[in-house]
Coordinates of C-alpha atoms and ligand atoms in Angstrom, one line a residue:
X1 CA 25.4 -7.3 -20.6
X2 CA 28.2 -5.5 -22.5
X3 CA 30.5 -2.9 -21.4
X4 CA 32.1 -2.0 -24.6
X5 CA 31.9 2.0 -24.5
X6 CA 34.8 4.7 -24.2
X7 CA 33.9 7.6 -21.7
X8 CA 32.8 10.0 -24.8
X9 CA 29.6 8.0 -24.7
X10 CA 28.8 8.8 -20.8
X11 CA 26.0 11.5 -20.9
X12 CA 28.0 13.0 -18.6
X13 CA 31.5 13.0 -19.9
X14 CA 32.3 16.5 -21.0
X15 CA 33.6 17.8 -18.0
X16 CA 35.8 14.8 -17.3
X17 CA 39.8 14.3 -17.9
X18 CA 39.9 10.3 -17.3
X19 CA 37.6 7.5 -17.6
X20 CA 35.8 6.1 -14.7
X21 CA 37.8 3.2 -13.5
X22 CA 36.1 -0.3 -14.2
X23 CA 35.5 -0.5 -10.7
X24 CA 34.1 2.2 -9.8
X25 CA 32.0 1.9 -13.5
X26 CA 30.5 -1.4 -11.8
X27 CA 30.2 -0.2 -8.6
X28 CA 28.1 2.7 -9.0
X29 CA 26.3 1.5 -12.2
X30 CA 22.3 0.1 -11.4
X31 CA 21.5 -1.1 -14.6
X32 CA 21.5 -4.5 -13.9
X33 CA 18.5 -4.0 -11.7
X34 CA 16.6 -1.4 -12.2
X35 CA 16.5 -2.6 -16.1
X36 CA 13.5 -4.1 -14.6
X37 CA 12.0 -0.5 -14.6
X38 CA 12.3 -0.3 -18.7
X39 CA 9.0 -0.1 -19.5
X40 CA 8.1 2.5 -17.2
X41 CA 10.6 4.5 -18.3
X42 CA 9.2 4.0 -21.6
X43 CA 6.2 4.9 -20.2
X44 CA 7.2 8.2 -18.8
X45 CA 9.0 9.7 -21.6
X46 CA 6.3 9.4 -24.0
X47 CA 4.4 11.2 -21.4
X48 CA 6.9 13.9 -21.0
X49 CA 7.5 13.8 -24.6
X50 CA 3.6 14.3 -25.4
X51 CA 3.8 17.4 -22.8
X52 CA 7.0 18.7 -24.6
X53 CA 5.1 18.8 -28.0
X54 CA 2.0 20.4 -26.7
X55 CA 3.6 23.3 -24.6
X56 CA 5.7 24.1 -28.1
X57 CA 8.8 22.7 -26.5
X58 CA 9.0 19.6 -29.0
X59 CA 8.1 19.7 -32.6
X60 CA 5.6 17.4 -33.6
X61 CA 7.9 15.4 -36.4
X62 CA 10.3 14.9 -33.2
X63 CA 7.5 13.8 -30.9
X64 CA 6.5 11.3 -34.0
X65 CA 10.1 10.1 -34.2
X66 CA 10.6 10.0 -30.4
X67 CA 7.4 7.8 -30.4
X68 CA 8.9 5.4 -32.7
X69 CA 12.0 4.8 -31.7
X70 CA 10.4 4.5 -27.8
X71 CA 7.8 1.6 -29.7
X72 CA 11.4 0.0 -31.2
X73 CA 12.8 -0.2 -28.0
X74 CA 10.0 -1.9 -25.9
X75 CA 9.9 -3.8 -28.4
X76 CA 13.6 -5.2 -28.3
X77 CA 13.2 -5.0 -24.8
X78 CA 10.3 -7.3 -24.6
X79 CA 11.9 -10.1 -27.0
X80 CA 15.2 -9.8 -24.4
X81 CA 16.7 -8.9 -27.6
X82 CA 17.9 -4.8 -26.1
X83 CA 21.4 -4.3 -25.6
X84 CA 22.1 -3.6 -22.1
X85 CA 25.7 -1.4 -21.5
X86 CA 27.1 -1.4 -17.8
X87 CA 28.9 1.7 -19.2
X88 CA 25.8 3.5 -19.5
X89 CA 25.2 3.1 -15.9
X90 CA 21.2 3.0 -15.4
X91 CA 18.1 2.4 -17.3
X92 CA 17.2 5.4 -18.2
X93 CA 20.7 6.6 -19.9
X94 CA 20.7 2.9 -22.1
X95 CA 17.2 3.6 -23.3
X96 CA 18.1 7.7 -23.8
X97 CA 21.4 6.3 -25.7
X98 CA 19.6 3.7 -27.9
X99 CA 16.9 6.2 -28.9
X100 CA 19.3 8.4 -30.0
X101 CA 21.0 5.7 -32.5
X102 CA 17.5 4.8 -33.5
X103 CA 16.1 8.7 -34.1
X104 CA 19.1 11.0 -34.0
X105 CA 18.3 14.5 -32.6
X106 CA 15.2 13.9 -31.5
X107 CA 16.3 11.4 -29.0
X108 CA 18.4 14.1 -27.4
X109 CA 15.5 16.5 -27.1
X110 CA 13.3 14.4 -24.9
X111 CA 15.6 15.0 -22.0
X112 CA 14.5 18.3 -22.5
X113 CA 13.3 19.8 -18.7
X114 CA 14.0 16.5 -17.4
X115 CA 16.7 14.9 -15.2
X116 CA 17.1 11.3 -14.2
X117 CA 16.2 12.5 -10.2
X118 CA 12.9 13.4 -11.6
X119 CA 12.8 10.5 -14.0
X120 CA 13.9 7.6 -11.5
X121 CA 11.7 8.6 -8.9
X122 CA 8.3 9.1 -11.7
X123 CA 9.2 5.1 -12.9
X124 CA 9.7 3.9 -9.3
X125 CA 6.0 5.3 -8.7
X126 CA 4.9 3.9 -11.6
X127 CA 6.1 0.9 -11.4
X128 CA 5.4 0.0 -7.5
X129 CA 1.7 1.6 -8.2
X130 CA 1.0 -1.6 -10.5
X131 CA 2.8 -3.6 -7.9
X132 CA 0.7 -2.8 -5.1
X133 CA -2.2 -3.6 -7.2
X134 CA -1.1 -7.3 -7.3
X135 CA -0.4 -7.5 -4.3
X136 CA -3.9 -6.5 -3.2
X137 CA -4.9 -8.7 -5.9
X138 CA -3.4 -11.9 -4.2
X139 CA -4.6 -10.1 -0.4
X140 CA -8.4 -10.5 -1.9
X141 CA -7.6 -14.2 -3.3
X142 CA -6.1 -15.5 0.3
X143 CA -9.0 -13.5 2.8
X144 CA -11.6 -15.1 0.0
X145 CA -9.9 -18.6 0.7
X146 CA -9.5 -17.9 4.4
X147 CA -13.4 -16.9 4.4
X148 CA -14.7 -20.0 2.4
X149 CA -12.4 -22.3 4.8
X150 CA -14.6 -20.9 7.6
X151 CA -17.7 -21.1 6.1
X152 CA -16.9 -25.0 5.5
X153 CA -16.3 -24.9 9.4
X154 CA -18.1 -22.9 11.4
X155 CA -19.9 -25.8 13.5
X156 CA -15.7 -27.6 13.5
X157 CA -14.9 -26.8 17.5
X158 CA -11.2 -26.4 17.9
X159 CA -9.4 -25.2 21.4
X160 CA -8.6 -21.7 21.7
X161 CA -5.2 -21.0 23.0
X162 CA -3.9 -18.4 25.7
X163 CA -0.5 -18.7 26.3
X164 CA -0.4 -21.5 24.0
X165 CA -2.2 -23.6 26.6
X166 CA -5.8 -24.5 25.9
X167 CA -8.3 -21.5 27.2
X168 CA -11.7 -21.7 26.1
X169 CA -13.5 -23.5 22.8
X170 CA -13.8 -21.6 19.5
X171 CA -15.0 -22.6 16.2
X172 CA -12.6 -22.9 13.6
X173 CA -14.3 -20.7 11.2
X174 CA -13.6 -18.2 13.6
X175 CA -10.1 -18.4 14.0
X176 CA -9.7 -18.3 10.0
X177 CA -11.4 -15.3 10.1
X178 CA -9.1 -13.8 12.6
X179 CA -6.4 -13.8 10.1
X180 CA -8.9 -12.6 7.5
X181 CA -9.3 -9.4 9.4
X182 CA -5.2 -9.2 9.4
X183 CA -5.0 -9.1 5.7
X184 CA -8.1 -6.9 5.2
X185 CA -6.3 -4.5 7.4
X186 CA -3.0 -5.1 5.5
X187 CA -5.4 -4.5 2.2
X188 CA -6.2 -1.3 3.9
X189 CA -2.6 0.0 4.5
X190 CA -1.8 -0.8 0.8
X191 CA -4.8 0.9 -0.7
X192 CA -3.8 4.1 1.6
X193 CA 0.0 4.2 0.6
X194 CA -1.0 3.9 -2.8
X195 CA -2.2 7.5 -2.7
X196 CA 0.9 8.9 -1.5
X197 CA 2.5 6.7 -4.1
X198 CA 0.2 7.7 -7.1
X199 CA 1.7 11.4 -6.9
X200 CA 3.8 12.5 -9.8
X201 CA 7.7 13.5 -9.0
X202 CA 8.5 14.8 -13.0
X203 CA 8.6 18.3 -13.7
X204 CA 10.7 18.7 -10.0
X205 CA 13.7 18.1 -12.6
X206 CA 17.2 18.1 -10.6
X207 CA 16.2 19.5 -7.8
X208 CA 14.9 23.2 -8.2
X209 CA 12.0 22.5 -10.9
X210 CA 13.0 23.8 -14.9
X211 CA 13.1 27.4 -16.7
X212 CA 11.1 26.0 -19.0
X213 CA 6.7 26.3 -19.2
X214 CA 6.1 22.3 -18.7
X215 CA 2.8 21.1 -17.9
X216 CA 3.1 19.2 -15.0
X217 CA -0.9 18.7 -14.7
X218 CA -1.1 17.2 -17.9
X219 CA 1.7 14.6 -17.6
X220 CA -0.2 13.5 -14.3
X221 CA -2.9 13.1 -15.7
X222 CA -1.9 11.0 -19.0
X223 CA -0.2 8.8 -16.4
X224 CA -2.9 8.4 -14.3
X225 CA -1.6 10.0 -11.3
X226 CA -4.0 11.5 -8.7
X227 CA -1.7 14.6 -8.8
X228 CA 1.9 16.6 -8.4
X229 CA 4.3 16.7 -5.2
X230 CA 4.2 19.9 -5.0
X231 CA 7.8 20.9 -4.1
X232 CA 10.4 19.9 -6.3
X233 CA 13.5 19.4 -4.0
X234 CA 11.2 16.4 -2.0
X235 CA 9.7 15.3 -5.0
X236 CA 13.8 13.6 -6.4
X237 CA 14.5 13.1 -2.7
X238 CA 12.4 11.4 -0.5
X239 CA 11.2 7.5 -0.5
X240 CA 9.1 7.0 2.2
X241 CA 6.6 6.3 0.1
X242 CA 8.5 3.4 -0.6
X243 CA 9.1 2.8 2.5
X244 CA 5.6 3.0 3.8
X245 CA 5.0 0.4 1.2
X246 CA 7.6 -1.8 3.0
X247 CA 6.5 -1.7 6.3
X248 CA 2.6 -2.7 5.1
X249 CA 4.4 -5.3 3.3
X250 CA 6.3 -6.3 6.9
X251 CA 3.3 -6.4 8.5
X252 CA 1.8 -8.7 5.5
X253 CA 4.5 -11.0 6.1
X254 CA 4.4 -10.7 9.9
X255 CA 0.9 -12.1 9.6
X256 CA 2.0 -14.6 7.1
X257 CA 4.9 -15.9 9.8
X258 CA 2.0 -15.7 12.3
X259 CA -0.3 -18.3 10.6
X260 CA 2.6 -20.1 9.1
X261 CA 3.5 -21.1 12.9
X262 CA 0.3 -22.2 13.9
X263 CA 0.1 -24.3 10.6
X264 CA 3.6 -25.8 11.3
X265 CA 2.3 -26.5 15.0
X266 CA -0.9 -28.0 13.9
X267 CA 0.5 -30.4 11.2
X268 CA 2.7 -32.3 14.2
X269 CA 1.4 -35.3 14.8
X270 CA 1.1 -33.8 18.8
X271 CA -1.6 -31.3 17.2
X272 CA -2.9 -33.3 14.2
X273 CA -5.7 -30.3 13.4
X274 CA -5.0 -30.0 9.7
X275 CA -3.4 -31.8 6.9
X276 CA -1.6 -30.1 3.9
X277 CA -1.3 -31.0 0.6
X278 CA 1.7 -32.7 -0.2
X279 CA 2.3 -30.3 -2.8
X280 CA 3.2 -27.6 -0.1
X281 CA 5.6 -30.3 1.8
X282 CA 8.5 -32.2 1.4
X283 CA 10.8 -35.6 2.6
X284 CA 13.9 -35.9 4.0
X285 CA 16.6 -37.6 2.7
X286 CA 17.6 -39.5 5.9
X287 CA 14.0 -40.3 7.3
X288 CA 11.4 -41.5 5.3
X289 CA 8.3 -41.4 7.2
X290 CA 8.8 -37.1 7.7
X291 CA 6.9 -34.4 6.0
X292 CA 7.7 -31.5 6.2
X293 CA 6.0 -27.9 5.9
X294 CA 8.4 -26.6 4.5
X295 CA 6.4 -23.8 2.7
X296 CA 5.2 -22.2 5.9
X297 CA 8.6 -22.7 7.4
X298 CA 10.4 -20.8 4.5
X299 CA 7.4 -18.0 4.5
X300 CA 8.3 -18.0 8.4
X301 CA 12.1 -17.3 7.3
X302 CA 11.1 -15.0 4.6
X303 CA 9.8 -12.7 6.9
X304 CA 13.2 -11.7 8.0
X305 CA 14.0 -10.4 4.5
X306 CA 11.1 -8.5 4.1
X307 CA 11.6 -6.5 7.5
X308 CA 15.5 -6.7 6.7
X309 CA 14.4 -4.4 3.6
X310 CA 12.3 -1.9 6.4
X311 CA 15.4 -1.6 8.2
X312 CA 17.3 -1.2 5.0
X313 CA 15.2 1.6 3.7
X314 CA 14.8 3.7 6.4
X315 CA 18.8 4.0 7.3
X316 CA 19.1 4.7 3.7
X317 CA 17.0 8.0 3.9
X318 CA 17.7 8.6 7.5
X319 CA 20.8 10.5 7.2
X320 CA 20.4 12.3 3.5
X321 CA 20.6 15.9 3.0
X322 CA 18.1 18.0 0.5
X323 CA 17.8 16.9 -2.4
X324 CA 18.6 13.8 -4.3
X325 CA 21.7 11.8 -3.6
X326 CA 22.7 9.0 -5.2
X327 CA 22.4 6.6 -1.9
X328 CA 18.2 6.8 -3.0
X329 CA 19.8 4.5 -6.3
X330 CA 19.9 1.6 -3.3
X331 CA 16.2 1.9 -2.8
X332 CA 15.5 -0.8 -5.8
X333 CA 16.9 -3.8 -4.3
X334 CA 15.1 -4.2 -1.1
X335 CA 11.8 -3.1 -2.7
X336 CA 12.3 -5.3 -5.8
X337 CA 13.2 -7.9 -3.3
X338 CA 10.2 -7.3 -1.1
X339 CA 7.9 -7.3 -4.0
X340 CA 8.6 -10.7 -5.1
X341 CA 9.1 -12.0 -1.7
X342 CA 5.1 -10.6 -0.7
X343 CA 3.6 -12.2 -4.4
X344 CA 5.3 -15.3 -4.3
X345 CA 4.5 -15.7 -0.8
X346 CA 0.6 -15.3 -1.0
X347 CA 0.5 -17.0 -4.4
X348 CA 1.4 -20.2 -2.2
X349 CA -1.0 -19.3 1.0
X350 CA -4.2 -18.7 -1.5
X351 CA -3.2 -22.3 -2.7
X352 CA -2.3 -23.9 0.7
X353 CA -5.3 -22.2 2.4
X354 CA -7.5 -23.6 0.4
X355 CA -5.9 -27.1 -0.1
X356 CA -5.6 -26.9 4.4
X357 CA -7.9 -30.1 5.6
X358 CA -9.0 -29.2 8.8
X359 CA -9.1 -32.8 11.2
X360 CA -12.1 -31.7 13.4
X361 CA -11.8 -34.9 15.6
X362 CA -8.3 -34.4 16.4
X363 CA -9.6 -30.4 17.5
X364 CA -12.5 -31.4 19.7
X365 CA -10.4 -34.7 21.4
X366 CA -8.0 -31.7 22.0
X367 CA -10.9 -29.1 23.2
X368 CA -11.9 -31.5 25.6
X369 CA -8.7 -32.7 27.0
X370 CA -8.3 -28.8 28.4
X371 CA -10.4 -28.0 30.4
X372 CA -11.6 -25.5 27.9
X373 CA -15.5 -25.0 29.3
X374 CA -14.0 -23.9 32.9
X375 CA -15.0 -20.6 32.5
X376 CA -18.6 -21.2 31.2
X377 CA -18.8 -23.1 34.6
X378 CA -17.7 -20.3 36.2
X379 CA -20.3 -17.4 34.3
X380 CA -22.9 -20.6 35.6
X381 CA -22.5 -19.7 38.8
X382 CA -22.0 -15.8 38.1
X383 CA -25.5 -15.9 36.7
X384 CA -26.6 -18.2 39.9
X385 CA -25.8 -15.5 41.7
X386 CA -21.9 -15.6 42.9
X387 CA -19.1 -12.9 42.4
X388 CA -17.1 -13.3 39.6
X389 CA -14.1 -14.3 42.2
X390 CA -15.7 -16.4 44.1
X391 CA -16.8 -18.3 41.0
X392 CA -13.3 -18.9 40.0
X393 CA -12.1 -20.4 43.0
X394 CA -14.5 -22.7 43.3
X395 CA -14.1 -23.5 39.6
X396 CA -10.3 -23.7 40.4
X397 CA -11.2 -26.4 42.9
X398 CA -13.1 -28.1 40.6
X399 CA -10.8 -28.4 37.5
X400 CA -8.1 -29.7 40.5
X401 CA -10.2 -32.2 41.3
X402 CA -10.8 -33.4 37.7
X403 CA -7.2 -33.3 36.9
X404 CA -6.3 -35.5 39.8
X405 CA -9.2 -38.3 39.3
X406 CA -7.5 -37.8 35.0
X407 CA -10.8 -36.6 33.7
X408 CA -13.0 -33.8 32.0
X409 CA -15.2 -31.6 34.1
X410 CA -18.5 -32.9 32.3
X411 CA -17.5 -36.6 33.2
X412 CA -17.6 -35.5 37.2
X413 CA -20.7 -36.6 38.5
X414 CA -23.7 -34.0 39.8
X415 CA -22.7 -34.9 43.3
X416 CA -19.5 -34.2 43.2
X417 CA -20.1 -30.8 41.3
X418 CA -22.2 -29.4 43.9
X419 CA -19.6 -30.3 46.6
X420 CA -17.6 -27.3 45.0
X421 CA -20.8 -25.0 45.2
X422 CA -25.0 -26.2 45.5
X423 CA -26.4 -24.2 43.5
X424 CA -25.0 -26.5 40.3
X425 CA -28.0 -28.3 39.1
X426 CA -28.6 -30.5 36.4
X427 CA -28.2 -27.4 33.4
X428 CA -24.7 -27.6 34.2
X429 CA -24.0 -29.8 31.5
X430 CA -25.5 -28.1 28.5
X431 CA -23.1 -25.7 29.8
X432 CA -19.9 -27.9 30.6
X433 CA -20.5 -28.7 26.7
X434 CA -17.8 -27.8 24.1
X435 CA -21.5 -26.5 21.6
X436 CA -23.2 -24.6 25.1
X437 CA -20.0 -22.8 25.3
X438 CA -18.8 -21.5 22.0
X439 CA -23.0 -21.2 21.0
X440 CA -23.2 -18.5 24.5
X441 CA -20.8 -16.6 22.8
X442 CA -23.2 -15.2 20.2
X443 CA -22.4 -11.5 19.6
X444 CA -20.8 -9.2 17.6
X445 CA -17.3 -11.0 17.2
X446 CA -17.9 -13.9 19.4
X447 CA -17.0 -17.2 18.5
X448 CA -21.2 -18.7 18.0
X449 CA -21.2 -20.6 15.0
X450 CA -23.7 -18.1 14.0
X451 CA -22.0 -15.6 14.7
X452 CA -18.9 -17.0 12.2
X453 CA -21.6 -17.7 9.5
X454 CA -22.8 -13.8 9.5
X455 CA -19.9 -12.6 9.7
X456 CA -17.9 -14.9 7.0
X457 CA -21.1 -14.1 4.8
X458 CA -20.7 -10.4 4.9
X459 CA -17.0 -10.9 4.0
X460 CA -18.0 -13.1 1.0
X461 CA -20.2 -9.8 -0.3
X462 CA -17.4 -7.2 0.3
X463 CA -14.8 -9.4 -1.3
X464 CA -16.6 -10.1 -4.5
X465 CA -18.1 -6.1 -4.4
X466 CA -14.3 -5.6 -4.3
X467 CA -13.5 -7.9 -7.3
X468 CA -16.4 -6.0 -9.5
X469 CA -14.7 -2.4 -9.5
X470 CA -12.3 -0.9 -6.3
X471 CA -12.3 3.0 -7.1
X472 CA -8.7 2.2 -6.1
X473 CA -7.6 1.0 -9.1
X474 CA -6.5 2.9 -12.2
Ligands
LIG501 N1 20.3 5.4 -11.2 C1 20.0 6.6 -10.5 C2 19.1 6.2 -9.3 O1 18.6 5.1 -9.3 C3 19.2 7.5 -11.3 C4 19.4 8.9 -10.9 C5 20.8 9.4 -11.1 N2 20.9 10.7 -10.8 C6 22.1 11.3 -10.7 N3 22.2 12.5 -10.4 N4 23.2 10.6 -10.7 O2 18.8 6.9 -8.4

């Protein structure tokens, strides 16, 4: 980036008697991040411009020029060949400056009833509109993989944890559909922000709106936004939108960090319920029979960023005065940030998902060592007739006993069953069974294997609907 310019080229150097100093030049300048906004800047100005011409604000040979010189730039832009100036501060000034050298005149019309507090907060829109779009993108890619992983496994009996001790049996399927519904849920918060992004700030101007007849309609609508904020002073001001999109994104990750923990814990050897692709994992230096997950770890870690930029957003609106000050200019780093930190993210999970091997021997030796059917024993006796209380205990009593003699309450003989309570009978064991105890559980949600298979096979229907056409979508 060069910094070659005097102060007579600042757009705003009239009224000033001495340059900026280099520091403060560098300190307040943005450009070398929200350059990443160029081409909806672009974008936006050949909207405006188009408006300017129609409502006779802009003649049509400048709307021609301003057209060409706007194609020239995205152009140079594209091919990394655009001269970037720290002295020119932002985006928006560099582009305004260089279609000016390009076009002359022209180029200083199309700020015409514009300001850049209108202008940033129109290409941060813009631009995050597209962005949520991806990242919905990559949200339907990983619940698809999640869902196919449980339809490989709906019969694969894994323990189901409480506490992180071993509660009752679940199919697998089931569990990978648990985080499904997370992420459709995220999908859901992203799809509603988007409409409170998808509003059109430009027209609002500084602050007050402009004197002159702009069409504010029909720039929404050639950018494809659903429509205006209607008051001009929170249209340059406010982020929330923003920072609505960063808390869905915090809870993305927080469900990332959730399943990234239970993938870490399951590839210990202690677990041994799934195996990852080596491509996800890596050595050590100093021991070489380690792998390590380091994907989920770092996605784990990476989580704290994304709720870092949360915190980060909301203190930066939290204390701002009506109408645009120029603390909003440090909204772009965290959301940038956040951005790539959600993509890359679950570009890796859609990939790891569906690499995950599920070990289904190491889940039912594990589902069996835990005394996981406990409770069916105790519904047994429910439906025999007991309280619910009196069930436990002597279910309690039971699983002591098992513990003590070192094993499962199936391997106890009938005898010694019915010593805890006689009305066990032979059935028992169908129900002691790790399949007689996730199979009861057939309902709406339950674990059943049936259940799992319904379910993941409505999801596969919605997900590829989705793919066809989401009336979400530009
Ligand atoms: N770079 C500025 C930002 O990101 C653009 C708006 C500047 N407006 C101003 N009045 N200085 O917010």
């Amino acid at each position: 980036m060069s910094s070659s310019l005097s102060q007579k080229d600042q757009a705003w150097s009239g009224r000033f008697s001495e340059p900026v100093s280099a520091l403060v030049q560098r300190y307040t300048a943005s450009v070398g991040f929200d350059q990443r906004l160029a081409l909806f800047d672009i974008e936006g100005s050949l909207a405006h411009a188009e408006m300017l011409c129609h409502v006779g604000l802009l003649s049509g040979k400048d709307l021609s020029e301003i057209q060409k010189g706007l194609g020239q730039i995205r152009e140079e832009i594209v091919t990394g060949k655009f001269d970037w100036q720290l002295a020119l501060e932002d985006v928006h000034l560099n582009i305004e400056k260089r279609l000016t050298e390009l076009v002359g005149d022209a180029g200083k019309r199309l700020h015409t009833a514009r300001s850049r507090n209108d202008q940033v907060a129109t290409d941060i829109r813009l631009w995050l509109r597209t962005q949520i779009d991806d990242i919905r993108g990559q949200l339907k890619a990983l619940r698809l993989a999640l869902v196919n992983k449980a339809l490989a496994h709906t019969e694969t009996i894994m323990p189901g944890f409480t506490h992180l001790q071993v509660a009752q049996p679940i199919s697998f399927g089931h569990h990978m559909l648990a985080y499904e519904a997370m992420f459709a849920r995220d999908d859901e918060r992203l799809a509603d922000a988007r409409k409170r992004v998808n509003r059109l700030p430009l027209g609002a101007a500084a602050l007050a709106g402009t004197s002159y007849p702009i069409d504010r309609l029909r720039v929404a609508q050639t950018l494809g936004f659903e429509g205006v904020c209607e008051n001009s002073l929170d249209a340059v001001s406010d982020r929330d939108f923003a920072i609505e999109f960063t808390a869905a994104c915090a809870l993305v990750m927080t469900h990332i960090s959730r399943l990234s923990e239970e993938l870490i814990l399951w590839m210990t050897s202690r677990y041994g319920f799934i195996k990852l692709p080596d491509r996800f994992c890596t050595g050590s230096s100093i021991m070489p029979q380690k792998k390590n997950p380091d994907v989920p770890e770092l996605a784990r870690g990476k989580t704290g960023r994304v709720n870092g930029h949360l915190v980060a957003l909301l203190t930066l609106m939290k204390g701002q005065p009506l109408a645009y000050n120029k603390d909003n200019q440090e909204d772009k780093e965290p959301l940038f940030d956040t951005v790539d930190t959600v993509l890359d993210t679950l570009r890796a999970f859609v990939e790891m998902v569906d690499g995950m091997q599920p070990q289904p021997e190491a889940m039912r030796k594990a589902a069996l060592e835990g005394y996981a059917t406990a409770t069916d024993l105790a519904d047994y006796l429910v439906k025999k007739g007991l309280a619910f209380r009196d069930a436990h205990e002597a279910v309690a009593l039971a699983v002591r006993h098992a513990v003590v003699q070192g094993v499962a309450l199936e391997a106890l003989p009938l005898s010694v069953l019915q010593s805890f309570n006689p009305q066990i009978t032979e059935d028992v064991f169908a129900v002691l069974s790790l399949e007689g105890s996730v199979n009861s559980r057939n309902h709406l949600g339950g674990t059943a294997p049936a259940q799992v298979r319904a379910q993941a096979e409505r999801l596969l229907l919605v997900l590829r609907a989705d793919r066809e056409g989401d009336p979400g979508r530009r």
